[in-house]
Amino acid sequence: MEKVLHNGYVKIASPGQIRSLMYMFDVPKGDSDIRMVYDGSKSGLNDCSWAPWFPLPTVETMCRTLESGYWCADNDYGEHFLNFPLSSKLQQYCGLDLSQLFPEEAGRVENMLTAVWVRNAMGLKQSPYAAVQGSPRTKTVVRSSACMGKGSKKPFGWTKLQKNYPGSQGYNSSFALVAKIDDEGLVAAELHQ
């Protein structure tokens, strides 16, 4: 919980600013650590929330753009939700009672220490959807004009678009359907969600 506070995912708030508390508990993580679990369903918040159905990218999605010889890296998205802000309208319903975790601080302020999520909360129904919606926006910033566009001097630089559609002349099923090619005829760097 100290890490969550330190990183600014939750902020201390007075009990009067909170309309509902989220249930939380810990489970063992290895031999010497715990993982906090947050549950937005016990308070009824998830029942009152709506998130549209959406597809998650799969291995098959990524394989459509990979070719033999590509290098890939795996990223841990365990804290991915926490990269995106929680709507200020929802924050008051995503309170946490930290009194038992920090009894000294709780004793100094109204015998209760409370906080609210300010980032997409773990255990909240719409957090996966909000994170998947925020990811393309983040990728756009990462691949901004400072690091992409035409010209191979940039990490995501490319000079031509290679199209390889089924039925087209020269189609090769072992190549990606669409690829950005740099000045040297190599596939330019790309980010996958």
PDB file of C-alpha atoms in Angstrom:
ATOM      1  CA  MET A   1       0.000   0.000   0.000  1.00  0.00           C
ATOM      2  CA  GLU A   2       2.933   2.325   0.680  1.00  0.00           C
ATOM      3  CA  LYS A   3       4.021   1.892  -2.946  1.00  0.00           C
ATOM      4  CA  VAL A   4       0.502   2.699  -4.181  1.00  0.00           C
ATOM      5  CA  LEU A   5       0.468   5.874  -2.062  1.00  0.00           C
ATOM      6  CA  HIS A   6       4.022   6.857  -2.967  1.00  0.00           C
ATOM      7  CA  ASN A   7       3.357   6.472  -6.704  1.00  0.00           C
ATOM      8  CA  GLY A   8       0.269   8.683  -6.489  1.00  0.00           C
ATOM      9  CA  TYR A   9      -2.248   6.026  -7.537  1.00  0.00           C
ATOM     10  CA  VAL A  10      -4.327   6.923  -4.489  1.00  0.00           C
ATOM     11  CA  LYS A  11      -4.361  10.128  -2.462  1.00  0.00           C
ATOM     12  CA  ILE A  12      -5.245  10.768   1.147  1.00  0.00           C
ATOM     13  CA  ALA A  13      -8.748  12.229   1.470  1.00  0.00           C
ATOM     14  CA  SER A  14     -10.928  13.101   4.423  1.00  0.00           C
ATOM     15  CA  PRO A  15     -13.783  10.684   5.202  1.00  0.00           C
ATOM     16  CA  GLY A  16     -16.258  13.457   4.295  1.00  0.00           C
ATOM     17  CA  GLN A  17     -14.992  13.444   0.691  1.00  0.00           C
ATOM     18  CA  ILE A  18     -15.738   9.735   0.260  1.00  0.00           C
ATOM     19  CA  ARG A  19     -19.204   8.373  -0.513  1.00  0.00           C
ATOM     20  CA  SER A  20     -18.277   4.692  -0.743  1.00  0.00           C
ATOM     21  CA  LEU A  21     -15.392   2.423   0.250  1.00  0.00           C
ATOM     22  CA  MET A  22     -13.913  -0.351  -1.875  1.00  0.00           C
ATOM     23  CA  TYR A  23     -13.268  -3.666  -0.164  1.00  0.00           C
ATOM     24  CA  MET A  24      -9.587  -4.653  -0.085  1.00  0.00           C
ATOM     25  CA  PHE A  25      -7.587  -7.595   1.190  1.00  0.00           C
ATOM     26  CA  ASP A  26      -4.175  -9.135   0.642  1.00  0.00           C
ATOM     27  CA  VAL A  27      -3.040 -12.481  -0.720  1.00  0.00           C
ATOM     28  CA  PRO A  28       0.450 -14.017  -0.446  1.00  0.00           C
ATOM     29  CA  LYS A  29       2.853 -13.218  -3.295  1.00  0.00           C
ATOM     30  CA  GLY A  30       5.829 -15.533  -3.057  1.00  0.00           C
ATOM     31  CA  ASP A  31       7.384 -16.226   0.321  1.00  0.00           C
ATOM     32  CA  SER A  32       7.941 -12.699   1.565  1.00  0.00           C
ATOM     33  CA  ASP A  33       5.465 -10.360  -0.123  1.00  0.00           C
ATOM     34  CA  ILE A  34       1.742  -9.747  -0.512  1.00  0.00           C
ATOM     35  CA  ARG A  35      -0.468  -8.561  -3.341  1.00  0.00           C
ATOM     36  CA  MET A  36      -3.286  -6.187  -2.489  1.00  0.00           C
ATOM     37  CA  VAL A  37      -6.626  -7.101  -4.056  1.00  0.00           C
ATOM     38  CA  TYR A  38      -9.280  -4.419  -4.529  1.00  0.00           C
ATOM     39  CA  ASP A  39     -12.906  -5.387  -5.105  1.00  0.00           C
ATOM     40  CA  GLY A  40     -15.358  -2.892  -6.579  1.00  0.00           C
ATOM     41  CA  SER A  41     -18.221  -5.408  -6.481  1.00  0.00           C
ATOM     42  CA  LYS A  42     -18.734  -5.614  -2.686  1.00  0.00           C
ATOM     43  CA  SER A  43     -19.619  -1.911  -2.465  1.00  0.00           C
ATOM     44  CA  GLY A  44     -22.046  -2.240  -5.386  1.00  0.00           C
ATOM     45  CA  LEU A  45     -19.992   0.115  -7.557  1.00  0.00           C
ATOM     46  CA  ASN A  46     -19.372  -2.444 -10.308  1.00  0.00           C
ATOM     47  CA  ASP A  47     -23.113  -3.191 -10.445  1.00  0.00           C
ATOM     48  CA  CYS A  48     -23.755   0.508 -11.087  1.00  0.00           C
ATOM     49  CA  SER A  49     -20.965   0.836 -13.668  1.00  0.00           C
ATOM     50  CA  TRP A  50     -21.031   0.038 -17.344  1.00  0.00           C
ATOM     51  CA  ALA A  51     -18.219  -0.793 -19.708  1.00  0.00           C
ATOM     52  CA  PRO A  52     -18.775  -1.846 -23.311  1.00  0.00           C
ATOM     53  CA  TRP A  53     -17.590  -5.186 -24.595  1.00  0.00           C
ATOM     54  CA  PHE A  54     -14.263  -4.876 -26.342  1.00  0.00           C
ATOM     55  CA  PRO A  55     -11.772  -7.304 -27.843  1.00  0.00           C
ATOM     56  CA  LEU A  56      -8.381  -7.776 -26.251  1.00  0.00           C
ATOM     57  CA  PRO A  57      -5.405  -8.258 -28.579  1.00  0.00           C
ATOM     58  CA  THR A  58      -4.253 -11.855 -28.782  1.00  0.00           C
ATOM     59  CA  VAL A  59      -1.161 -13.659 -30.025  1.00  0.00           C
ATOM     60  CA  GLU A  60      -2.949 -14.162 -33.347  1.00  0.00           C
ATOM     61  CA  THR A  61      -3.420 -10.386 -33.644  1.00  0.00           C
ATOM     62  CA  MET A  62       0.299  -9.797 -33.249  1.00  0.00           C
ATOM     63  CA  CYS A  63       1.312 -12.660 -35.536  1.00  0.00           C
ATOM     64  CA  ARG A  64      -0.428 -10.971 -38.468  1.00  0.00           C
ATOM     65  CA  THR A  65       2.288  -8.301 -38.451  1.00  0.00           C
ATOM     66  CA  LEU A  66       5.362 -10.399 -37.591  1.00  0.00           C
ATOM     67  CA  GLU A  67       7.818 -12.019 -39.938  1.00  0.00           C
ATOM     68  CA  SER A  68      10.641 -14.462 -39.467  1.00  0.00           C
ATOM     69  CA  GLY A  69      13.680 -12.737 -37.981  1.00  0.00           C
ATOM     70  CA  TYR A  70      11.723 -10.113 -36.024  1.00  0.00           C
ATOM     71  CA  TRP A  71      12.798  -9.297 -32.487  1.00  0.00           C
ATOM     72  CA  CYS A  72      10.084  -9.025 -29.858  1.00  0.00           C
ATOM     73  CA  ALA A  73      10.066  -7.914 -26.241  1.00  0.00           C
ATOM     74  CA  ASP A  74       7.520  -8.784 -23.589  1.00  0.00           C
ATOM     75  CA  ASN A  75       6.240  -5.985 -21.381  1.00  0.00           C
ATOM     76  CA  ASP A  76       4.616  -6.533 -18.007  1.00  0.00           C
ATOM     77  CA  TYR A  77       1.293  -4.735 -17.993  1.00  0.00           C
ATOM     78  CA  GLY A  78       0.491  -5.684 -14.403  1.00  0.00           C
ATOM     79  CA  GLU A  79       0.175  -2.025 -13.413  1.00  0.00           C
ATOM     80  CA  HIS A  80      -1.082  -0.871 -16.806  1.00  0.00           C
ATOM     81  CA  PHE A  81      -4.429   0.352 -15.423  1.00  0.00           C
ATOM     82  CA  LEU A  82      -2.551   2.705 -13.148  1.00  0.00           C
ATOM     83  CA  ASN A  83      -1.142   4.712 -16.061  1.00  0.00           C
ATOM     84  CA  PHE A  84      -4.513   6.318 -16.713  1.00  0.00           C
ATOM     85  CA  PRO A  85      -6.465   8.752 -14.508  1.00  0.00           C
ATOM     86  CA  LEU A  86      -9.766   7.761 -12.931  1.00  0.00           C
ATOM     87  CA  SER A  87     -12.646  10.098 -13.671  1.00  0.00           C
ATOM     88  CA  SER A  88     -12.940  12.707 -10.931  1.00  0.00           C
ATOM     89  CA  LYS A  89     -16.669  11.870 -10.725  1.00  0.00           C
ATOM     90  CA  LEU A  90     -15.840   8.270  -9.751  1.00  0.00           C
ATOM     91  CA  GLN A  91     -13.072   9.017  -7.257  1.00  0.00           C
ATOM     92  CA  GLN A  92     -15.481   9.695  -4.380  1.00  0.00           C
ATOM     93  CA  TYR A  93     -16.913   6.175  -4.836  1.00  0.00           C
ATOM     94  CA  CYS A  94     -13.476   4.537  -4.822  1.00  0.00           C
ATOM     95  CA  GLY A  95     -12.435   5.217  -1.250  1.00  0.00           C
ATOM     96  CA  LEU A  96     -10.089   3.077   0.812  1.00  0.00           C
ATOM     97  CA  ASP A  97      -9.971   2.775   4.598  1.00  0.00           C
ATOM     98  CA  LEU A  98      -6.267   2.668   5.475  1.00  0.00           C
ATOM     99  CA  SER A  99      -6.734   2.887   9.239  1.00  0.00           C
ATOM    100  CA  GLN A 100      -5.640  -0.675  10.005  1.00  0.00           C
ATOM    101  CA  LEU A 101      -2.586  -0.397   7.737  1.00  0.00           C
ATOM    102  CA  PHE A 102      -1.424   2.938   9.182  1.00  0.00           C
ATOM    103  CA  PRO A 103      -2.812   3.088  12.768  1.00  0.00           C
ATOM    104  CA  GLU A 104      -0.465   5.908  13.871  1.00  0.00           C
ATOM    105  CA  GLU A 105      -1.648   8.251  11.120  1.00  0.00           C
ATOM    106  CA  ALA A 106      -5.289   7.244  11.645  1.00  0.00           C
ATOM    107  CA  GLY A 107      -5.085   8.159  15.345  1.00  0.00           C
ATOM    108  CA  ARG A 108      -3.994  11.690  14.504  1.00  0.00           C
ATOM    109  CA  VAL A 109      -6.882  12.401  12.131  1.00  0.00           C
ATOM    110  CA  GLU A 110     -10.442  11.563  13.215  1.00  0.00           C
ATOM    111  CA  ASN A 111      -9.313   8.013  14.187  1.00  0.00           C
ATOM    112  CA  MET A 112      -9.626   7.110  10.520  1.00  0.00           C
ATOM    113  CA  LEU A 113      -7.222   7.361   7.580  1.00  0.00           C
ATOM    114  CA  THR A 114      -8.892   7.264   4.184  1.00  0.00           C
ATOM    115  CA  ALA A 115      -7.770   7.681   0.598  1.00  0.00           C
ATOM    116  CA  VAL A 116      -9.342   7.682  -2.869  1.00  0.00           C
ATOM    117  CA  TRP A 117      -8.155   6.150  -6.115  1.00  0.00           C
ATOM    118  CA  VAL A 118      -7.066   8.805  -8.608  1.00  0.00           C
ATOM    119  CA  ARG A 119      -5.955   6.274 -11.224  1.00  0.00           C
ATOM    120  CA  ASN A 120      -7.982   3.476 -12.808  1.00  0.00           C
ATOM    121  CA  ALA A 121      -8.641   1.299  -9.821  1.00  0.00           C
ATOM    122  CA  MET A 122      -7.828  -2.371  -9.671  1.00  0.00           C
ATOM    123  CA  GLY A 123     -11.074  -4.286  -9.211  1.00  0.00           C
ATOM    124  CA  LEU A 124     -13.171  -1.647 -10.972  1.00  0.00           C
ATOM    125  CA  LYS A 125     -15.309  -2.846 -13.890  1.00  0.00           C
ATOM    126  CA  GLN A 126     -14.421  -0.157 -16.400  1.00  0.00           C
ATOM    127  CA  SER A 127     -10.654  -0.047 -15.705  1.00  0.00           C
ATOM    128  CA  PRO A 128      -9.656  -2.594 -18.396  1.00  0.00           C
ATOM    129  CA  TYR A 129     -11.727  -0.742 -21.003  1.00  0.00           C
ATOM    130  CA  ALA A 130     -10.317   2.647 -19.994  1.00  0.00           C
ATOM    131  CA  ALA A 131      -6.772   1.273 -20.152  1.00  0.00           C
ATOM    132  CA  VAL A 132      -7.293  -0.274 -23.592  1.00  0.00           C
ATOM    133  CA  GLN A 133      -8.751   3.045 -24.798  1.00  0.00           C
ATOM    134  CA  GLY A 134      -5.820   4.983 -23.332  1.00  0.00           C
ATOM    135  CA  SER A 135      -3.119   2.750 -24.800  1.00  0.00           C
ATOM    136  CA  PRO A 136      -3.438   3.936 -28.429  1.00  0.00           C
ATOM    137  CA  ARG A 137      -3.297   7.538 -27.221  1.00  0.00           C
ATOM    138  CA  THR A 138      -0.133   6.750 -25.303  1.00  0.00           C
ATOM    139  CA  LYS A 139       1.392   5.052 -28.335  1.00  0.00           C
ATOM    140  CA  THR A 140       0.653   8.172 -30.376  1.00  0.00           C
ATOM    141  CA  VAL A 141       2.611  10.290 -27.902  1.00  0.00           C
ATOM    142  CA  VAL A 142       5.506   7.811 -27.850  1.00  0.00           C
ATOM    143  CA  ARG A 143       5.637   7.763 -31.633  1.00  0.00           C
ATOM    144  CA  SER A 144       5.247  11.519 -31.929  1.00  0.00           C
ATOM    145  CA  SER A 145       6.935  13.548 -34.645  1.00  0.00           C
ATOM    146  CA  ALA A 146      10.090  13.614 -32.515  1.00  0.00           C
ATOM    147  CA  CYS A 147      10.703   9.917 -33.092  1.00  0.00           C
ATOM    148  CA  MET A 148       8.742   8.786 -36.137  1.00  0.00           C
ATOM    149  CA  GLY A 149       7.857   9.727 -39.666  1.00  0.00           C
ATOM    150  CA  LYS A 150       9.713   9.486 -42.908  1.00  0.00           C
ATOM    151  CA  GLY A 151      13.461   9.002 -42.688  1.00  0.00           C
ATOM    152  CA  SER A 152      15.511   6.211 -41.171  1.00  0.00           C
ATOM    153  CA  LYS A 153      17.346   8.386 -38.639  1.00  0.00           C
ATOM    154  CA  LYS A 154      14.359   8.077 -36.289  1.00  0.00           C
ATOM    155  CA  PRO A 155      13.565   4.918 -34.270  1.00  0.00           C
ATOM    156  CA  PHE A 156      10.192   4.469 -35.909  1.00  0.00           C
ATOM    157  CA  GLY A 157      11.290   6.065 -39.205  1.00  0.00           C
ATOM    158  CA  TRP A 158      10.103   4.623 -42.489  1.00  0.00           C
ATOM    159  CA  THR A 159      10.202   5.618 -46.169  1.00  0.00           C
ATOM    160  CA  LYS A 160       7.616   3.365 -47.778  1.00  0.00           C
ATOM    161  CA  LEU A 161       4.617   1.267 -46.888  1.00  0.00           C
ATOM    162  CA  GLN A 162       4.793  -2.337 -48.090  1.00  0.00           C
ATOM    163  CA  LYS A 163       1.382  -3.908 -48.734  1.00  0.00           C
ATOM    164  CA  ASN A 164       1.102  -7.692 -48.972  1.00  0.00           C
ATOM    165  CA  TYR A 165      -2.568  -8.588 -49.323  1.00  0.00           C
ATOM    166  CA  PRO A 166      -3.924 -12.027 -50.271  1.00  0.00           C
ATOM    167  CA  GLY A 167      -4.755 -12.054 -53.970  1.00  0.00           C
ATOM    168  CA  SER A 168      -2.387  -9.201 -54.806  1.00  0.00           C
ATOM    169  CA  GLN A 169       0.521  -9.688 -57.204  1.00  0.00           C
ATOM    170  CA  GLY A 170       3.602 -10.941 -55.334  1.00  0.00           C
ATOM    171  CA  TYR A 171       1.619 -11.923 -52.225  1.00  0.00           C
ATOM    172  CA  ASN A 172       3.700 -13.972 -49.785  1.00  0.00           C
ATOM    173  CA  SER A 173       1.891 -15.527 -46.810  1.00  0.00           C
ATOM    174  CA  SER A 174       5.118 -15.544 -44.773  1.00  0.00           C
ATOM    175  CA  PHE A 175       5.289 -11.721 -44.811  1.00  0.00           C
ATOM    176  CA  ALA A 176       3.225  -9.247 -42.789  1.00  0.00           C
ATOM    177  CA  LEU A 177       0.111  -7.866 -44.478  1.00  0.00           C
ATOM    178  CA  VAL A 178       1.351  -4.283 -44.049  1.00  0.00           C
ATOM    179  CA  ALA A 179       4.841  -3.168 -43.036  1.00  0.00           C
ATOM    180  CA  LYS A 180       6.680   0.138 -42.765  1.00  0.00           C
ATOM    181  CA  ILE A 181      10.033  -0.112 -44.542  1.00  0.00           C
ATOM    182  CA  ASP A 182      13.063   2.080 -43.774  1.00  0.00           C
ATOM    183  CA  ASP A 183      15.728   3.513 -46.150  1.00  0.00           C
ATOM    184  CA  GLU A 184      17.731   0.289 -45.984  1.00  0.00           C
ATOM    185  CA  GLY A 185      14.781  -1.905 -47.017  1.00  0.00           C
ATOM    186  CA  LEU A 186      14.329  -3.260 -43.486  1.00  0.00           C
ATOM    187  CA  VAL A 187      11.134  -3.259 -41.483  1.00  0.00           C
ATOM    188  CA  ALA A 188      10.982  -0.173 -39.239  1.00  0.00           C
ATOM    189  CA  ALA A 189      10.454  -0.492 -35.479  1.00  0.00           C
ATOM    190  CA  GLU A 190       6.843  -0.843 -34.328  1.00  0.00           C
ATOM    191  CA  LEU A 191       4.887  -0.984 -31.089  1.00  0.00           C
ATOM    192  CA  HIS A 192       2.140  -3.505 -30.471  1.00  0.00           C
ATOM    193  CA  GLN A 193      -0.538  -3.047 -27.876  1.00  0.00           C
TER     194      GLN A 193
END
